Coordinates of C-alpha atoms and ligand atoms in Angstrom, one line a residue:
X16 CA 48.7 58.6 -227.7
X17 CA 49.2 61.8 -225.3
X18 CA 52.4 63.6 -225.1
X19 CA 53.8 62.8 -221.9
X20 CA 57.4 61.0 -222.7
X21 CA 60.0 62.9 -223.7
X22 CA 63.0 60.4 -222.7
X23 CA 62.9 57.6 -224.9
X24 CA 64.2 54.0 -224.3
X25 CA 62.0 52.0 -226.8
X26 CA 59.1 53.0 -229.1
X27 CA 56.0 51.0 -228.3
X28 CA 54.5 51.5 -231.7
X29 CA 56.7 51.5 -235.1
X30 CA 55.1 52.2 -238.4
X31 CA 57.3 51.4 -241.2
X32 CA 56.6 51.8 -245.0
X33 CA 58.1 48.8 -246.4
X34 CA 59.7 50.7 -250.2
X35 CA 62.3 50.0 -252.2
X36 CA 61.0 45.6 -253.2
X37 CA 61.0 46.9 -257.0
X38 CA 64.4 48.4 -257.3
X39 CA 65.7 45.8 -255.3
X40 CA 64.8 43.2 -257.3
X41 CA 65.1 45.6 -261.0
X42 CA 69.5 46.1 -259.4
X43 CA 69.7 42.4 -259.9
X44 CA 68.1 41.4 -262.9
X45 CA 64.7 40.1 -260.8
X46 CA 61.3 40.1 -261.1
X47 CA 59.7 43.2 -258.8
X48 CA 57.6 40.3 -257.5
X49 CA 61.2 38.1 -256.7
X50 CA 61.7 41.3 -254.9
X51 CA 57.9 41.9 -253.3
X52 CA 58.6 37.6 -252.3
X53 CA 62.1 38.8 -250.2
X54 CA 59.9 41.9 -249.0
X55 CA 57.6 39.5 -247.1
X56 CA 60.7 37.7 -246.0
X57 CA 62.6 40.5 -244.3
X58 CA 59.2 41.9 -242.9
X59 CA 59.0 38.2 -241.6
X60 CA 62.1 38.6 -239.6
X61 CA 61.6 42.2 -238.2
X62 CA 58.4 41.1 -237.1
X63 CA 59.8 38.2 -234.8
X64 CA 63.2 40.8 -233.7
X65 CA 60.5 44.2 -232.6
X66 CA 58.2 40.7 -230.4
X67 CA 61.9 39.9 -229.1
X68 CA 63.2 43.4 -228.7
X69 CA 59.7 43.8 -226.4
X70 CA 57.6 46.4 -229.0
X71 CA 53.9 46.3 -228.1
X72 CA 52.9 47.4 -231.7
X73 CA 54.6 47.5 -235.1
X74 CA 52.1 48.7 -237.8
X75 CA 53.2 47.9 -242.0
X76 CA 52.1 49.1 -244.8
X77 CA 51.7 46.3 -247.2
X78 CA 49.6 47.9 -249.8
X79 CA 48.7 51.1 -250.8
X80 CA 44.4 52.5 -251.7
X81 CA 46.8 54.3 -255.1
X82 CA 49.0 50.2 -255.3
X83 CA 45.5 49.5 -257.0
X84 CA 46.5 51.5 -260.0
X85 CA 49.8 49.2 -260.6
X86 CA 49.7 46.8 -263.6
X87 CA 47.0 43.6 -263.0
X88 CA 50.1 41.5 -263.2
X89 CA 52.0 42.8 -260.1
X90 CA 48.2 43.6 -258.0
X91 CA 47.5 39.3 -258.5
X92 CA 50.7 38.3 -257.7
X93 CA 51.1 40.6 -255.4
X94 CA 47.4 39.1 -253.8
X95 CA 49.1 35.3 -254.3
X96 CA 52.0 36.2 -252.6
X97 CA 49.9 38.1 -249.1
X98 CA 47.7 34.4 -249.7
X99 CA 50.6 31.8 -249.4
X100 CA 52.6 33.2 -247.1
X101 CA 49.6 34.5 -244.7
X102 CA 48.4 30.6 -244.6
X103 CA 52.4 29.3 -244.3
X104 CA 53.5 31.5 -241.6
X105 CA 50.3 31.3 -239.4
X106 CA 51.5 28.7 -236.9
X107 CA 54.8 31.3 -236.6
X108 CA 53.1 34.1 -235.9
X109 CA 51.1 32.2 -232.6
X110 CA 54.4 30.8 -231.6
X111 CA 55.8 33.9 -231.4
X112 CA 52.8 35.7 -229.5
X113 CA 52.0 37.7 -232.7
X114 CA 48.2 39.5 -232.8
X115 CA 47.3 39.9 -236.1
X116 CA 45.1 43.0 -237.6
X117 CA 44.6 44.9 -240.4
X118 CA 44.1 48.5 -241.4
X119 CA 42.9 49.5 -244.6
X120 CA 39.1 49.1 -246.9
X121 CA 40.4 45.4 -247.2
X122 CA 36.6 45.0 -248.7
X123 CA 38.4 45.3 -252.1
X124 CA 40.9 42.6 -251.7
X125 CA 39.9 39.0 -253.6
X126 CA 38.0 36.9 -251.1
X127 CA 40.6 34.1 -251.1
X128 CA 43.2 36.9 -249.2
X129 CA 40.3 38.2 -246.8
X130 CA 39.6 34.7 -246.1
X131 CA 43.1 33.8 -245.1
X132 CA 43.1 37.2 -242.9
X133 CA 40.0 36.8 -241.0
X134 CA 41.5 33.0 -240.3
X135 CA 45.0 34.1 -238.9
X136 CA 43.3 37.4 -237.3
X137 CA 41.2 34.9 -235.5
X138 CA 44.2 32.3 -234.4
X139 CA 46.6 34.9 -233.1
X140 CA 44.1 36.9 -231.8
X141 CA 45.4 35.7 -228.0
X142 CA 48.9 36.7 -228.9
X143 CA 49.9 39.2 -226.3
X144 CA 53.6 40.1 -227.4
X145 CA 53.1 41.8 -230.2
X146 CA 49.9 43.5 -232.1
X147 CA 51.4 43.4 -235.6
X148 CA 49.0 45.5 -237.7
X149 CA 49.3 45.1 -241.8
X150 CA 47.8 48.3 -243.8
X151 CA 46.2 46.4 -246.6
X152 CA 44.3 48.3 -248.9
X153 CA 45.4 51.2 -246.9
X154 CA 44.8 55.3 -247.6
X155 CA 45.0 57.7 -244.9
X156 CA 42.7 60.0 -247.0
X157 CA 40.1 57.1 -247.2
X158 CA 40.6 55.8 -243.8
X159 CA 39.8 59.8 -242.7
X160 CA 36.6 60.3 -244.9
X161 CA 35.2 56.7 -243.9
X162 CA 35.3 58.2 -240.2
X163 CA 34.0 61.3 -241.3
X164 CA 30.9 59.4 -243.0
X165 CA 30.6 57.0 -239.6
X166 CA 30.0 60.3 -237.7
X167 CA 28.3 62.1 -240.1
X168 CA 25.6 59.9 -239.9
X169 CA 25.6 59.2 -236.5
X170 CA 24.7 63.1 -236.1
X171 CA 22.4 62.9 -238.7
X172 CA 20.1 59.6 -236.5
X173 CA 20.2 62.3 -233.9
X174 CA 22.6 59.6 -231.2
X175 CA 25.7 62.4 -231.9
X176 CA 25.9 66.1 -231.1
X177 CA 28.6 67.7 -233.1
X178 CA 29.5 69.3 -229.7
X179 CA 30.7 66.0 -229.1
X180 CA 33.0 65.7 -231.4
X181 CA 36.4 65.9 -230.4
X182 CA 39.7 64.3 -231.0
X183 CA 39.4 61.4 -228.8
X184 CA 36.1 60.4 -230.1
X185 CA 37.3 61.1 -233.9
X186 CA 40.1 58.5 -233.5
X187 CA 37.9 56.6 -232.5
X188 CA 36.1 56.3 -235.5
X189 CA 39.7 55.7 -237.8
X190 CA 40.6 52.4 -238.4
X191 CA 43.7 52.6 -236.1
X192 CA 41.3 53.1 -233.1
X193 CA 42.5 50.3 -230.8
X194 CA 45.9 51.3 -231.5
X195 CA 48.2 53.9 -229.8
X196 CA 49.9 57.1 -232.2
X197 CA 53.0 55.9 -233.5
X198 CA 56.3 57.3 -232.0
X199 CA 58.7 55.9 -234.5
X200 CA 58.2 56.0 -238.2
X201 CA 60.3 54.6 -240.1
X202 CA 60.2 54.2 -245.0
X203 CA 63.0 52.3 -246.1
X204 CA 63.8 52.6 -250.1
X205 CA 64.6 56.1 -249.9
X206 CA 61.7 58.2 -250.4
X207 CA 61.1 61.1 -248.4
X208 CA 57.8 61.1 -248.5
X209 CA 54.7 60.1 -246.6
X210 CA 52.4 58.3 -249.4
X211 CA 49.4 58.3 -247.8
X212 CA 50.3 56.7 -244.9
X213 CA 48.8 57.2 -241.1
X214 CA 49.0 61.4 -242.2
X215 CA 46.6 62.1 -239.3
X216 CA 48.6 59.3 -236.6
X217 CA 52.1 60.6 -236.9
X218 CA 51.3 64.2 -236.2
X219 CA 54.6 63.4 -233.0
X220 CA 55.9 60.1 -234.9
X221 CA 59.8 60.5 -235.2
X222 CA 60.7 60.3 -238.5
X223 CA 63.6 58.0 -239.9
X224 CA 64.0 58.0 -243.5
X225 CA 66.9 55.0 -244.8
X226 CA 68.0 54.5 -247.8
X227 CA 68.2 50.8 -247.5
X228 CA 65.6 49.3 -250.0
X229 CA 62.9 47.0 -247.9
X230 CA 64.5 43.8 -248.5
X231 CA 68.0 44.4 -246.9
X232 CA 66.3 45.9 -244.0
X233 CA 68.3 43.8 -241.4
X234 CA 68.2 43.6 -237.9
X235 CA 70.8 45.9 -237.7
X236 CA 68.8 48.6 -239.1
X237 CA 66.3 48.4 -237.0
X238 CA 68.7 48.6 -234.4
X239 CA 70.3 51.8 -235.7
X240 CA 67.0 53.3 -236.2
X241 CA 66.6 52.7 -232.6
X242 CA 69.3 54.1 -231.2
X243 CA 68.9 57.0 -233.7
X244 CA 65.3 57.4 -231.8
X245 CA 66.9 56.9 -228.4
X246 CA 68.9 60.1 -229.5
X247 CA 66.3 62.3 -230.0
X248 CA 64.1 64.8 -227.6
X249 CA 60.4 65.2 -228.3
X250 CA 58.8 68.0 -226.9
X251 CA 56.0 67.7 -228.1
X252 CA 55.4 71.7 -228.7
X253 CA 56.9 72.6 -225.2
X254 CA 60.7 74.2 -224.6
X255 CA 63.5 71.5 -224.0
X256 CA 64.1 73.5 -220.6
X257 CA 60.7 72.6 -219.4
X258 CA 60.9 68.9 -221.0
X259 CA 64.0 68.3 -219.2
X260 CA 63.3 69.9 -216.2
Ligands
IPE8 C1 57.6 48.4 -251.8 O1 57.8 48.0 -253.0 C2 56.0 47.3 -251.3 C3 54.7 47.9 -252.2 C4 54.2 48.6 -252.4 C5 53.2 47.0 -252.7 P1 57.6 49.3 -253.8 O2 56.8 47.4 -255.2 O3 57.2 50.0 -254.1 O4 59.4 49.4 -254.7 P2 60.1 50.2 -255.4 O5 59.4 51.6 -254.5 O6 59.2 50.0 -257.0 O7 61.3 49.9 -255.8
IPE9 C1 54.3 53.4 -250.0 O1 54.6 52.9 -250.8 C2 53.1 52.0 -250.2 C3 54.0 50.6 -249.6 C4 55.6 50.5 -249.4 C5 52.8 49.7 -249.3 P1 54.7 53.5 -252.4 O2 55.9 53.0 -253.0 O3 53.4 53.1 -253.6 O4 54.6 54.8 -253.0 P2 55.1 55.9 -254.0 O5 54.6 55.6 -254.6 O6 56.7 56.0 -254.4 O7 54.9 57.6 -253.5
MG10 MG1 57.6 52.2 -253.9

């Protein structure tokens, strides 16, 4: 999205790294998978709330390209959870006006999960209240490399002159091609890093780092993030005076 707004009310696009499920579970003597299950429930409530607030775009980091390196048991457990909740929540998502999409290399996901995703994306495609993008098997570097490969192939075929490559064209080859850049970037769970999430797109996002573990992230926590966002002055390289005047 172009750098035009300086006066923030509500962000148009919130991106969230939903982190801290494992530590949340461990602190309660539960399995990591129980932490992920509670994490899905928290995500569903935040989706509902963001829709009620009138936030048009919400992007959730659910599984990174690096998360494939976790223990096999955790990865399969996560895939089962995803499959289960996609099936269970489809009607509710439609009722809430959600349009669900994914970013990431979903060709790596099990067939059953891909089928369930295709089904929910198709059934929710007319949702107009909120576009929810789930990042699955997503890594920003992987996304940028895939985009570059597509552009290079077009150039090789003579369908594109390298001179035509600019930011607008490049963005059209990213997984996020239909999304504006995030305005507000939230990470829960206390870590202070980007972990390969939307590296290109968050150039001018406002960062909000929360100590709260994702399963405990509530509507009130989102309210606090939104209040903080509204207090920030976004300058996009200009001076304060330019932005106010
Ligand atoms: C985030 O929670 C969910 C996924 C990465 C799938 P974690 O599982 O990373 O939780 P912590 O960071 O170990 O507490
Ligand atoms: C980022 O969390 C990925 C998701 C929340 C899906 P991680 O827990 O994988 O990040 P690191 O490994 O601590 O950086
Ligand atoms: Mg983590």
